[in-house]
Coordinates of C-alpha atoms in Angstrom, one line a residue:
M22 CA -6.2 -8.3 17.9
K23 CA -2.6 -8.3 17.0
T24 CA -1.7 -10.5 14.0
G25 CA 2.0 -10.3 13.1
G26 CA 4.1 -11.0 10.5
A27 CA 3.9 -15.0 11.0
A28 CA 0.3 -15.0 11.5
I29 CA -0.2 -13.3 8.1
L30 CA 1.8 -15.9 6.5
R31 CA 0.1 -19.1 8.2
R32 CA -3.4 -17.1 7.3
A33 CA -2.5 -16.9 3.9
L34 CA -2.0 -20.7 3.6
V35 CA -5.4 -21.9 5.8
R36 CA -7.9 -19.2 3.6
N37 CA -6.1 -20.7 0.4
R38 CA -5.9 -24.4 1.3
V39 CA -8.1 -25.9 -1.8
R40 CA -6.1 -24.3 -4.3
L41 CA -2.6 -24.1 -2.7
G42 CA -3.2 -27.8 -2.0
I43 CA -4.3 -29.2 -5.3
G44 CA -1.5 -27.0 -7.1
T45 CA 1.3 -28.4 -4.3
L46 CA 0.0 -32.2 -4.9
L47 CA 0.4 -31.2 -9.1
V48 CA 3.9 -29.9 -8.8
C49 CA 4.9 -32.6 -6.3
L50 CA 3.7 -34.9 -9.1
H51 CA 5.8 -33.1 -11.8
Q52 CA 8.8 -33.6 -9.5
V53 CA 8.1 -37.5 -9.5
A54 CA 7.9 -37.5 -12.8
E55 CA 11.2 -35.6 -13.2
T56 CA 12.4 -38.3 -11.0
L57 CA 11.3 -41.1 -13.0
V58 CA 12.8 -39.7 -16.3
P59 CA 16.6 -40.9 -15.7
I60 CA 15.2 -43.9 -14.1
A61 CA 13.0 -44.9 -17.4
I62 CA 16.5 -43.9 -19.0
G63 CA 18.8 -46.5 -17.4
V64 CA 15.8 -49.2 -17.6
I65 CA 15.6 -48.7 -21.1
V66 CA 19.5 -49.1 -21.5
D67 CA 19.6 -52.5 -19.2
R68 CA 16.3 -53.9 -20.7
A69 CA 16.1 -53.0 -24.1
V70 CA 19.3 -51.2 -25.5
A71 CA 21.9 -53.7 -24.1
T72 CA 19.6 -57.0 -24.9
G73 CA 18.7 -55.7 -28.5
D74 CA 15.3 -56.2 -27.6
T75 CA 13.1 -54.0 -30.1
S76 CA 9.8 -54.3 -28.7
A77 CA 10.8 -53.8 -25.4
L78 CA 12.3 -50.4 -26.8
V79 CA 9.4 -49.6 -28.3
V80 CA 7.1 -50.0 -25.1
W81 CA 9.5 -48.5 -22.7
L82 CA 9.8 -44.9 -25.3
C83 CA 6.1 -45.4 -25.0
A84 CA 6.4 -45.2 -21.2
L85 CA 8.9 -42.5 -21.3
A86 CA 6.7 -40.5 -23.6
L87 CA 3.7 -40.7 -21.3
L88 CA 6.1 -39.6 -18.4
F89 CA 6.6 -36.5 -20.5
V90 CA 2.9 -36.0 -21.1
V91 CA 2.3 -36.4 -17.3
L92 CA 5.2 -34.2 -16.4
T93 CA 4.1 -31.3 -18.6
T94 CA 0.4 -31.7 -17.8
A95 CA 0.7 -31.6 -14.1
W96 CA 3.2 -28.7 -13.9
R97 CA 1.1 -26.5 -15.8
F98 CA -2.0 -26.9 -14.6
G99 CA -0.1 -27.0 -10.7
A100 CA 1.3 -23.6 -11.7
R101 CA -2.0 -22.4 -12.8
F102 CA -3.4 -22.7 -9.3
L103 CA 0.0 -21.5 -7.3
V104 CA -0.4 -18.5 -9.5
L105 CA -4.2 -17.7 -8.9
V106 CA -3.4 -17.9 -5.1
M107 CA -0.5 -15.7 -5.2
Q108 CA -2.6 -13.4 -7.2
N109 CA -5.9 -13.7 -5.3
E110 CA -3.6 -13.1 -1.6
G111 CA -1.7 -10.5 -3.0
H112 CA -5.0 -8.7 -4.1
R113 CA -6.6 -9.4 -0.5
L114 CA -3.5 -8.2 1.3
R115 CA -3.4 -5.0 -0.9
M116 CA -7.4 -4.5 0.0
E117 CA -6.9 -5.1 3.9
V118 CA -4.0 -2.4 4.2
A119 CA -5.7 -0.5 2.1
H120 CA -9.1 -0.6 3.9
R121 CA -7.1 -0.3 7.5
I122 CA -5.3 3.0 6.4
L123 CA -8.7 4.5 5.2
D124 CA -10.6 3.5 8.3
P125 CA -12.6 6.4 9.1
R126 CA -10.9 6.1 12.6
G127 CA -7.6 6.3 11.2
V128 CA -4.3 4.3 12.0
R129 CA -1.6 5.4 14.6
T130 CA 1.8 4.6 13.1
D131 CA 4.9 6.5 12.3
L132 CA 4.6 5.5 8.4
R133 CA 4.6 7.9 6.1
A134 CA 2.4 8.3 2.9
G135 CA 5.2 7.2 0.8
E136 CA 6.1 4.2 3.2
L137 CA 2.4 3.3 3.6
L138 CA 2.2 3.1 0.0
S139 CA 4.9 0.5 -0.3
V140 CA 3.4 -1.6 2.5
S141 CA 0.1 -1.6 0.6
S142 CA 1.8 -2.4 -2.6
T143 CA 5.2 -4.0 -2.9
D144 CA 5.0 -5.8 0.7
A145 CA 1.5 -7.1 0.2
D146 CA 2.7 -8.6 -2.7
R147 CA 5.4 -10.2 -1.5
S148 CA 4.0 -11.6 1.6
A149 CA 1.6 -13.5 -1.1
F150 CA 5.4 -15.5 -2.1
I151 CA 4.5 -17.8 0.9
A152 CA 2.3 -19.8 -1.6
D153 CA 4.8 -20.1 -4.0
I154 CA 7.5 -20.7 -1.3
V155 CA 5.5 -23.6 0.4
P156 CA 4.8 -25.6 -2.8
R157 CA 8.5 -25.5 -4.3
A158 CA 9.8 -26.7 -0.7
A159 CA 6.9 -29.5 -1.4
S160 CA 8.4 -30.3 -4.5
A161 CA 11.8 -30.1 -3.5
L162 CA 11.6 -32.6 -0.9
T163 CA 9.5 -35.0 -3.2
A164 CA 12.3 -34.6 -5.4
A165 CA 14.7 -35.1 -2.7
V166 CA 13.5 -37.9 -1.0
G167 CA 12.6 -39.7 -4.8
S168 CA 15.8 -39.7 -5.8
A169 CA 17.2 -41.2 -2.3
V170 CA 14.7 -43.8 -2.5
A171 CA 15.8 -44.5 -6.4
L172 CA 19.1 -44.4 -5.5
L173 CA 18.7 -46.6 -2.3
L174 CA 17.1 -49.5 -4.3
I175 CA 20.3 -49.0 -6.6
D176 CA 22.7 -49.0 -4.0
V177 CA 22.2 -48.5 -0.4
P178 CA 25.3 -46.3 0.4
L179 CA 24.6 -44.1 -2.3
G180 CA 20.9 -43.3 -1.5
L181 CA 22.5 -42.8 2.4
A182 CA 24.7 -40.5 0.9
V183 CA 21.5 -38.3 0.0
L184 CA 19.4 -39.0 3.1
V185 CA 22.4 -37.6 5.5
G186 CA 23.8 -35.4 3.4
T187 CA 20.8 -33.1 2.5
P188 CA 19.9 -32.3 6.3
V189 CA 23.0 -31.9 7.4
I190 CA 23.6 -29.0 4.4
L191 CA 20.1 -27.9 5.2
G192 CA 21.3 -27.4 8.7
L193 CA 24.4 -25.7 8.3
L194 CA 22.9 -23.0 5.3
Q195 CA 19.8 -22.4 7.9
R196 CA 22.0 -20.4 10.3
A197 CA 22.6 -17.6 7.6
A198 CA 18.6 -17.3 7.7
P199 CA 18.5 -15.0 10.7
L200 CA 21.1 -12.5 9.2
I201 CA 19.5 -12.2 5.5
T202 CA 16.0 -11.6 7.8
R203 CA 17.8 -8.6 9.4
R204 CA 19.5 -7.3 6.2
A205 CA 16.2 -8.2 4.2
T206 CA 14.1 -5.9 6.4
D207 CA 16.5 -2.9 7.0
Q208 CA 16.6 -3.0 3.0
Q209 CA 12.8 -2.8 2.7
A210 CA 12.8 -0.2 5.4
A211 CA 15.1 2.0 3.7
V212 CA 13.4 1.4 0.3
A213 CA 10.3 2.4 1.9
R214 CA 11.4 5.7 3.5
A215 CA 13.4 6.9 0.2
S216 CA 9.7 6.0 -1.6
G217 CA 8.1 7.9 1.0
M218 CA 10.4 11.2 0.5
A219 CA 9.9 10.7 -3.1
T220 CA 5.9 11.1 -2.6
D221 CA 6.3 13.9 -0.3
L222 CA 8.6 15.9 -2.7
V223 CA 6.4 15.2 -5.6
S224 CA 3.1 16.2 -3.9
G225 CA 4.7 19.5 -3.0
L226 CA 6.8 20.3 -5.5
R227 CA 5.3 23.7 -6.5
P228 CA 5.9 24.9 -2.8
L229 CA 9.7 23.9 -3.0
R230 CA 10.3 25.9 -6.5
G231 CA 8.1 29.0 -4.8
I232 CA 10.9 28.9 -1.8
G233 CA 13.5 28.0 -4.2
A234 CA 14.6 24.9 -1.9
E235 CA 14.8 22.5 -4.9
D236 CA 18.4 21.9 -4.2
A237 CA 18.2 21.2 -0.5
A238 CA 15.0 18.7 -1.2
S239 CA 16.9 16.9 -3.7
Q240 CA 19.9 16.7 -1.6
R241 CA 17.9 15.0 1.3
Y242 CA 16.2 12.8 -1.3
R243 CA 19.6 11.4 -2.9
S244 CA 21.2 11.0 1.0
A245 CA 17.6 8.9 1.1
S246 CA 18.4 6.7 -2.0
R247 CA 22.0 6.1 -1.5
D248 CA 21.3 4.5 2.0
A249 CA 18.3 2.4 0.2
L250 CA 20.9 1.6 -2.7
D251 CA 23.3 0.3 0.0
A252 CA 20.9 -1.4 1.9
T253 CA 19.9 -3.0 -1.3
L254 CA 23.2 -3.8 -2.3
H255 CA 24.4 -5.3 1.0
T256 CA 20.9 -7.8 1.0
A257 CA 22.1 -8.5 -2.5
R258 CA 25.8 -9.3 -1.6
S259 CA 24.6 -11.7 1.5
S260 CA 22.1 -13.5 -0.8
A261 CA 24.6 -14.0 -3.4
V262 CA 27.1 -15.7 -1.2
F263 CA 24.2 -17.8 0.5
T264 CA 23.2 -19.0 -2.8
G265 CA 26.7 -19.5 -4.4
V266 CA 27.6 -21.7 -1.2
S267 CA 24.5 -23.5 -1.7
M268 CA 24.7 -24.5 -5.1
T269 CA 28.6 -25.2 -4.7
V270 CA 27.6 -27.3 -1.8
S271 CA 24.8 -29.1 -3.8
A272 CA 26.8 -29.5 -6.7
L273 CA 29.8 -31.5 -4.9
L274 CA 27.3 -33.7 -3.3
A275 CA 25.9 -34.5 -6.8
V276 CA 29.3 -35.0 -7.9
G277 CA 30.5 -37.4 -5.4
I278 CA 27.5 -39.4 -5.7
A279 CA 28.2 -39.8 -9.5
G280 CA 31.6 -40.3 -9.0
F281 CA 30.9 -43.2 -6.2
A282 CA 28.5 -44.7 -9.1
G283 CA 31.1 -44.7 -11.8
W284 CA 33.5 -46.7 -9.1
F285 CA 30.9 -49.0 -8.2
A286 CA 30.0 -49.5 -12.1
L287 CA 33.8 -50.4 -12.9
E288 CA 33.9 -53.1 -9.7
G289 CA 30.3 -54.7 -11.4
R290 CA 28.4 -53.4 -8.5
I291 CA 25.7 -51.7 -10.6
T292 CA 25.2 -52.0 -14.6
I293 CA 25.3 -49.5 -16.8
G294 CA 22.0 -48.4 -17.2
E295 CA 22.1 -47.9 -13.2
L296 CA 25.2 -45.6 -13.9
I297 CA 22.9 -43.9 -15.9
T298 CA 20.3 -43.5 -13.8
V299 CA 22.4 -42.6 -11.4
V300 CA 24.3 -39.9 -13.1
G301 CA 21.0 -38.3 -14.3
L302 CA 19.5 -38.4 -10.6
S303 CA 22.6 -36.6 -9.2
Q304 CA 22.4 -33.7 -12.1
F305 CA 18.7 -33.7 -11.5
F306 CA 19.2 -33.6 -7.6
I307 CA 21.2 -30.4 -7.9
E308 CA 18.0 -28.3 -8.7
P309 CA 15.8 -29.5 -5.7
L310 CA 18.7 -29.1 -3.0
G311 CA 19.3 -25.7 -4.6
V312 CA 15.8 -24.8 -4.1
L313 CA 15.6 -26.4 -0.6
A314 CA 19.2 -24.2 0.1
G315 CA 17.6 -21.1 -1.0
L316 CA 14.3 -21.4 0.9
P317 CA 15.6 -19.9 3.9
G318 CA 16.7 -16.4 2.4
S319 CA 13.3 -16.4 0.1
L320 CA 11.3 -17.2 3.2
A321 CA 13.5 -14.3 5.1
L322 CA 12.2 -11.5 2.4
T323 CA 8.5 -12.5 2.6
R324 CA 8.5 -12.9 6.3
A325 CA 10.4 -9.3 6.5
S326 CA 7.2 -7.9 4.1
A327 CA 4.8 -9.7 5.9
D328 CA 5.9 -8.0 9.3
R329 CA 6.0 -4.4 7.1
V330 CA 2.4 -5.7 6.8
A331 CA 1.7 -6.5 10.0
L332 CA 2.7 -3.0 11.1
V333 CA -0.2 -1.2 9.5
L334 CA -2.7 -4.2 10.3
D335 CA -1.6 -4.3 14.1
A336 CA -1.8 -0.4 14.5
E337 CA -4.2 0.8 17.0
P338 CA -6.9 3.4 15.4
L339 CA -6.4 6.7 16.1
L340 CA -9.6 7.7 16.9
P341 CA -11.5 6.4 19.6
A342 CA -14.7 4.2 18.5
G343 CA -16.9 6.7 19.8
S344 CA -20.6 6.3 21.7
G345 CA -22.6 6.1 18.4
L346 CA -24.1 9.2 19.3
I347 CA -25.3 11.4 16.1
P348 CA -25.0 15.4 16.0
A349 CA -28.3 16.6 15.6
G350 CA -27.7 20.2 14.3
S351 CA -25.0 21.9 12.0
E352 CA -24.1 24.6 15.4
L353 CA -20.5 24.2 16.2
S354 CA -18.8 25.5 19.4
L355 CA -14.9 25.3 20.4
S356 CA -14.5 25.2 24.3
G357 CA -11.1 26.3 25.9
V358 CA -9.3 23.9 23.1
S359 CA -5.5 23.9 23.1
Y360 CA -3.9 22.4 20.2
R361 CA -0.8 23.3 18.5
S362 CA -0.5 26.6 18.2
L363 CA -4.1 27.2 19.4
T364 CA -4.3 28.2 23.0
A365 CA -7.7 28.4 24.9
L366 CA -9.9 28.9 21.9
D367 CA -13.3 29.8 22.5
L368 CA -15.3 29.8 19.4
R369 CA -19.0 29.5 18.6
V370 CA -20.7 29.3 15.1
G371 CA -24.4 29.1 14.7
S372 CA -26.6 26.8 12.5
G373 CA -26.7 28.4 8.8
E374 CA -24.2 31.0 9.8
L375 CA -21.5 31.7 7.0
L376 CA -18.4 32.5 9.4
G377 CA -15.2 34.1 8.1
V378 CA -11.8 33.1 10.2
V379 CA -8.8 35.2 9.5
A380 CA -5.9 33.9 11.3
Y381 CA -2.7 36.5 11.0
R382 CA -0.7 33.4 11.8
P383 CA -1.1 30.5 9.0
Q384 CA -0.3 27.9 11.5
D385 CA -3.7 29.0 13.6
A386 CA -5.6 28.3 10.7
E387 CA -3.8 24.6 9.8
A388 CA -4.3 23.8 13.7
L389 CA -8.3 24.7 13.4
A390 CA -9.0 23.2 9.9
A391 CA -7.0 19.9 11.5
L392 CA -9.2 20.0 14.7
L393 CA -12.3 20.1 12.7
S394 CA -11.4 17.8 10.4
G395 CA -11.7 15.2 13.3
Q396 CA -8.7 13.3 12.6
V397 CA -6.9 14.6 16.0
P398 CA -7.6 12.4 18.8
P399 CA -9.0 13.6 21.9
E400 CA -5.9 12.8 23.8
R401 CA -3.9 15.5 22.0
Y402 CA -5.6 18.5 22.4
E403 CA -7.2 20.2 25.9
G404 CA -11.0 21.5 25.4
E405 CA -14.0 20.2 24.2
V406 CA -15.4 20.0 20.4
T407 CA -18.9 19.8 19.8
V408 CA -21.2 19.5 16.7
G409 CA -25.3 19.7 17.1
G410 CA -24.4 19.6 20.6
V411 CA -22.2 16.0 20.5
R412 CA -18.6 15.9 21.4
L413 CA -17.0 15.4 18.1
S414 CA -14.6 12.6 19.9
D415 CA -17.9 11.0 21.1
A416 CA -19.9 11.0 17.5
D417 CA -20.5 7.9 15.2
R418 CA -17.3 8.3 13.2
G419 CA -19.5 7.8 9.8
H420 CA -22.1 10.6 10.7
A421 CA -19.3 12.8 12.1
R422 CA -17.6 12.6 8.7
R423 CA -20.8 13.4 6.6
T424 CA -21.7 16.3 9.2
V425 CA -18.3 18.0 9.3
L426 CA -16.4 18.2 5.9
V427 CA -13.0 20.3 5.7
E428 CA -11.6 20.8 2.2
P429 CA -8.1 22.2 2.3
H430 CA -6.6 24.6 -0.3
N431 CA -4.6 21.8 -1.7
G432 CA -7.1 19.2 -2.2
D433 CA -6.1 16.2 -4.1
L434 CA -8.3 14.8 -7.1
F435 CA -8.6 11.3 -8.4
S436 CA -7.6 10.0 -11.5
G437 CA -11.0 9.7 -14.0
T438 CA -12.7 12.4 -15.0
V439 CA -14.1 15.9 -14.2
V440 CA -17.8 14.7 -13.4
S441 CA -16.6 11.4 -11.5
N442 CA -14.3 13.8 -9.5
V443 CA -17.3 16.5 -8.7
T444 CA -19.5 13.3 -7.7
A445 CA -17.2 11.5 -5.8
G446 CA -19.1 12.1 -2.6
R447 CA -22.9 11.5 -4.4
P448 CA -22.5 9.4 -7.2
D449 CA -26.1 9.4 -8.0
A450 CA -26.4 13.3 -8.1
P451 CA -29.0 14.8 -10.3
E452 CA -27.6 16.5 -13.2
A453 CA -29.3 19.8 -11.9
E454 CA -27.2 19.9 -8.5
V455 CA -24.0 19.3 -10.6
Q456 CA -24.7 22.3 -12.8
A457 CA -25.5 24.3 -9.9
A458 CA -22.1 23.1 -7.9
L459 CA -20.0 24.0 -11.2
R460 CA -21.3 27.7 -11.3
A461 CA -20.7 28.0 -7.2
S462 CA -17.6 27.4 -7.8
A463 CA -16.7 28.9 -11.2
A464 CA -15.6 25.3 -12.3
V465 CA -17.5 26.0 -15.6
D466 CA -14.8 27.6 -17.0
V467 CA -12.7 24.0 -16.5
I468 CA -15.4 22.4 -18.8
D469 CA -15.7 24.9 -21.3
A470 CA -12.0 24.8 -21.8
H471 CA -11.6 21.2 -22.6
P472 CA -13.6 19.6 -25.6
D473 CA -14.8 16.5 -23.7
G474 CA -16.4 19.0 -21.0
L475 CA -17.5 17.1 -17.9
D476 CA -15.9 14.1 -19.3
H477 CA -12.0 15.5 -19.7
E478 CA -9.8 13.1 -18.4
V479 CA -8.3 13.8 -15.1
T480 CA -4.7 12.2 -14.1
D481 CA -4.0 11.1 -10.7
R482 CA -4.1 13.9 -8.2
G483 CA -5.4 16.3 -10.8
A484 CA -1.8 16.6 -12.5
S485 CA -3.5 17.4 -16.1
L486 CA -5.3 20.1 -14.6
S487 CA -3.8 23.5 -13.6
G488 CA -3.4 25.1 -9.7
G489 CA -6.4 27.1 -10.3
Q490 CA -8.6 24.3 -12.3
R491 CA -7.8 21.4 -10.0
Q492 CA -9.1 24.2 -6.8
R493 CA -12.1 24.8 -8.6
V494 CA -13.1 21.3 -9.0
A495 CA -12.5 20.2 -5.6
L496 CA -14.5 23.1 -4.2
A497 CA -17.3 22.0 -6.4
R498 CA -16.7 18.2 -5.3
A499 CA -16.9 19.7 -1.9
L500 CA -20.2 22.1 -2.5
M501 CA -21.8 18.8 -4.1
R502 CA -21.8 17.0 -0.8
R503 CA -23.9 19.3 1.2
S504 CA -22.4 18.7 4.4
P505 CA -24.4 20.4 7.3
V506 CA -20.9 21.8 8.4
L507 CA -18.5 22.8 5.8
V508 CA -14.9 24.3 6.3
L509 CA -13.0 25.7 3.6
H510 CA -9.5 26.4 4.0
D511 CA -8.0 28.8 1.6
P512 CA -10.2 27.5 -1.4
T513 CA -9.0 30.5 -4.0
T514 CA -5.4 30.9 -3.5
A515 CA -4.8 29.6 -7.0
V516 CA -7.7 32.0 -9.2
D517 CA -7.8 35.2 -10.0
A518 CA -9.7 38.3 -8.4
V519 CA -12.4 38.0 -11.0
T520 CA -13.0 34.5 -10.4
E521 CA -12.5 34.6 -6.6
H522 CA -15.5 37.1 -6.2
M523 CA -17.5 34.9 -8.6
I524 CA -16.7 32.0 -6.2
A525 CA -17.4 34.1 -3.3
G526 CA -21.0 34.9 -4.4
G527 CA -21.3 31.1 -5.4
I528 CA -20.6 30.0 -2.0
A529 CA -23.1 32.2 -0.1
D530 CA -25.8 31.3 -2.9
S531 CA -25.6 27.6 -2.6
R532 CA -25.4 27.3 0.6
H533 CA -27.1 30.2 2.4
R534 CA -29.0 31.9 0.2
D535 CA -31.2 29.1 -2.0
S536 CA -33.8 27.1 -0.2
A537 CA -31.7 23.9 -0.9
G538 CA -28.9 25.7 1.6
S539 CA -31.1 26.1 4.5
G540 CA -29.5 25.3 8.0
Q541 CA -26.0 24.5 6.4
T542 CA -22.8 26.2 8.5
T543 CA -20.0 27.4 6.5
I544 CA -16.9 28.3 7.7
L545 CA -14.3 30.4 6.0
L546 CA -10.8 30.2 6.9
T547 CA -9.0 33.1 4.4
S548 CA -7.9 36.2 4.4
S549 CA -9.7 37.0 1.0
P550 CA -11.4 40.2 1.1
A551 CA -13.6 38.9 -1.6
L552 CA -14.5 35.9 0.5
L553 CA -14.8 37.4 3.9
S554 CA -17.3 39.9 2.3
V555 CA -20.3 37.7 1.9
T556 CA -19.5 36.4 5.6
E557 CA -22.3 37.3 8.0
R558 CA -19.3 37.5 11.0
V559 CA -15.6 37.8 11.0
V560 CA -13.4 36.2 14.0
V561 CA -9.6 37.1 13.9
L562 CA -7.3 34.7 15.7
D563 CA -3.6 35.7 16.7
E564 CA -1.7 33.9 19.1
G565 CA -3.7 31.1 19.0
T566 CA -7.0 32.8 20.2
V567 CA -9.4 35.3 19.6
V568 CA -8.3 38.7 19.3
A569 CA -11.4 40.6 17.4
E570 CA -14.7 39.5 16.0
G571 CA -17.2 41.6 13.7
T572 CA -18.5 42.2 10.0
H573 CA -15.9 42.2 7.5
A574 CA -17.3 45.9 6.8
Q575 CA -16.3 46.9 10.5
L576 CA -13.0 45.3 11.2
A577 CA -11.9 46.9 8.0
A578 CA -12.8 49.9 9.2
D579 CA -12.0 50.1 12.7
D580 CA -8.8 47.7 12.9
A581 CA -5.7 48.9 11.1
H582 CA -3.8 45.4 11.7
Y583 CA -6.9 43.5 10.0
R584 CA -6.7 46.0 7.2
R585 CA -3.0 45.3 6.7
A586 CA -3.4 41.4 6.9
V587 CA -6.8 41.6 4.6
L588 CA -6.5 44.7 2.5
R589 CA -3.1 44.3 1.2

């Protein structure tokens, strides 16, 4: 169901209506008390100071003190309710966006990873500001109406000036709201693009250094950052002009009211106490009128963020729901598959087979890994991919993910500890299985290299570990899942030759030689001779299709092209 930015804001108000209502009533009470302060001071002047009545002075001073108690208490508890609403709503929106992004069916959007991060954090939090805008509007209106009523009781023309002037000013200022909304939307999009590019650059920093492309990447980011800065400054200038004009007009209205009050006092139409009240109300009135004048700009920013949140929440799923069928085995089949660089590819992998796939072109291996991951919508490729006799596009998404696990060569780690990363898929796994996975992936060396062992801290994306350590911990995590079909894409590119031989034997032992691994299928997308030597069969891809097949030993002996690609 489509929501849209406006619907997201309405829903935020509805589902927080109780706390929001209480908080709004309390801040409105605060504004009423604020409005009564200059009135009380005027009464004290007329009934106690001017008359010299000491007892009246004491009574009215006590009333003024009570008024300040009410004023302070109402603000304190009202603000507490409203802050709680904003924080809770921001959390809910962040969770909704994150849940949508992490949906097993994926999300069909053109937003990049960094932009999605911006939506799930900054835009979600800013959308929750609607819980601040509504109470501010209500309290400012309360103050405006209260001031107008008080001025009407003192002098009708003064009250009418407020009642007529306020909506006229707000109506004129409201005409600038669409412009501010457009500029705020453009600014947030530009900032999100810069954030997305920064995320991509950080995640790909090592490859960029390897090919010497740091300067080109830096120039691209500098350009995106400059665009974001220009958009931000453009929006800031518009908002500053809007705020300046609104505050100036509000101040002129207040000064006009105070000037007329002084004139009326000289003519004897109002008392000195009433003059003090009018001057106090005119000064106080500047703030709520300024708030009302600035609300269109604040609402524009909030609406722009809500629209960006809606881009994610309203996005269609990338993959179909599936028929709920569950794969009944671990055999895998590709029939006439064409996707990216793959062309009419036919491939059969038997249940329990340890298969090696050598792709002379890296893009073929990447396309095959992406296809087997289940992340590609069926309309983007031709042919049929089946697992356990069930088409991958028809299978229940949860079971499909548990049946086929594709581990990329640059798999990310989560912040936490080594053991929390290794057991991410099976948090309750027995200690013996954890140790077995660590041995099979040669990650025991990672444990032994740090005093805290399994409890060694891992920072976000595994930045606290070396490339080889990250790769081995990620491999241990993949082995721990014990998925019926495991696809490993270049799992040893960051380790030395000795460790690579240990890992090759560990993968074969844990998934195909131990009794616990009976029936598990493993596909190694690699050109490593150590890994290929433990496979039962090797399939060679070139130009997007199968060009050779056999054991590693046979191909190494009979195929010169294979020898050049593998035994280099």
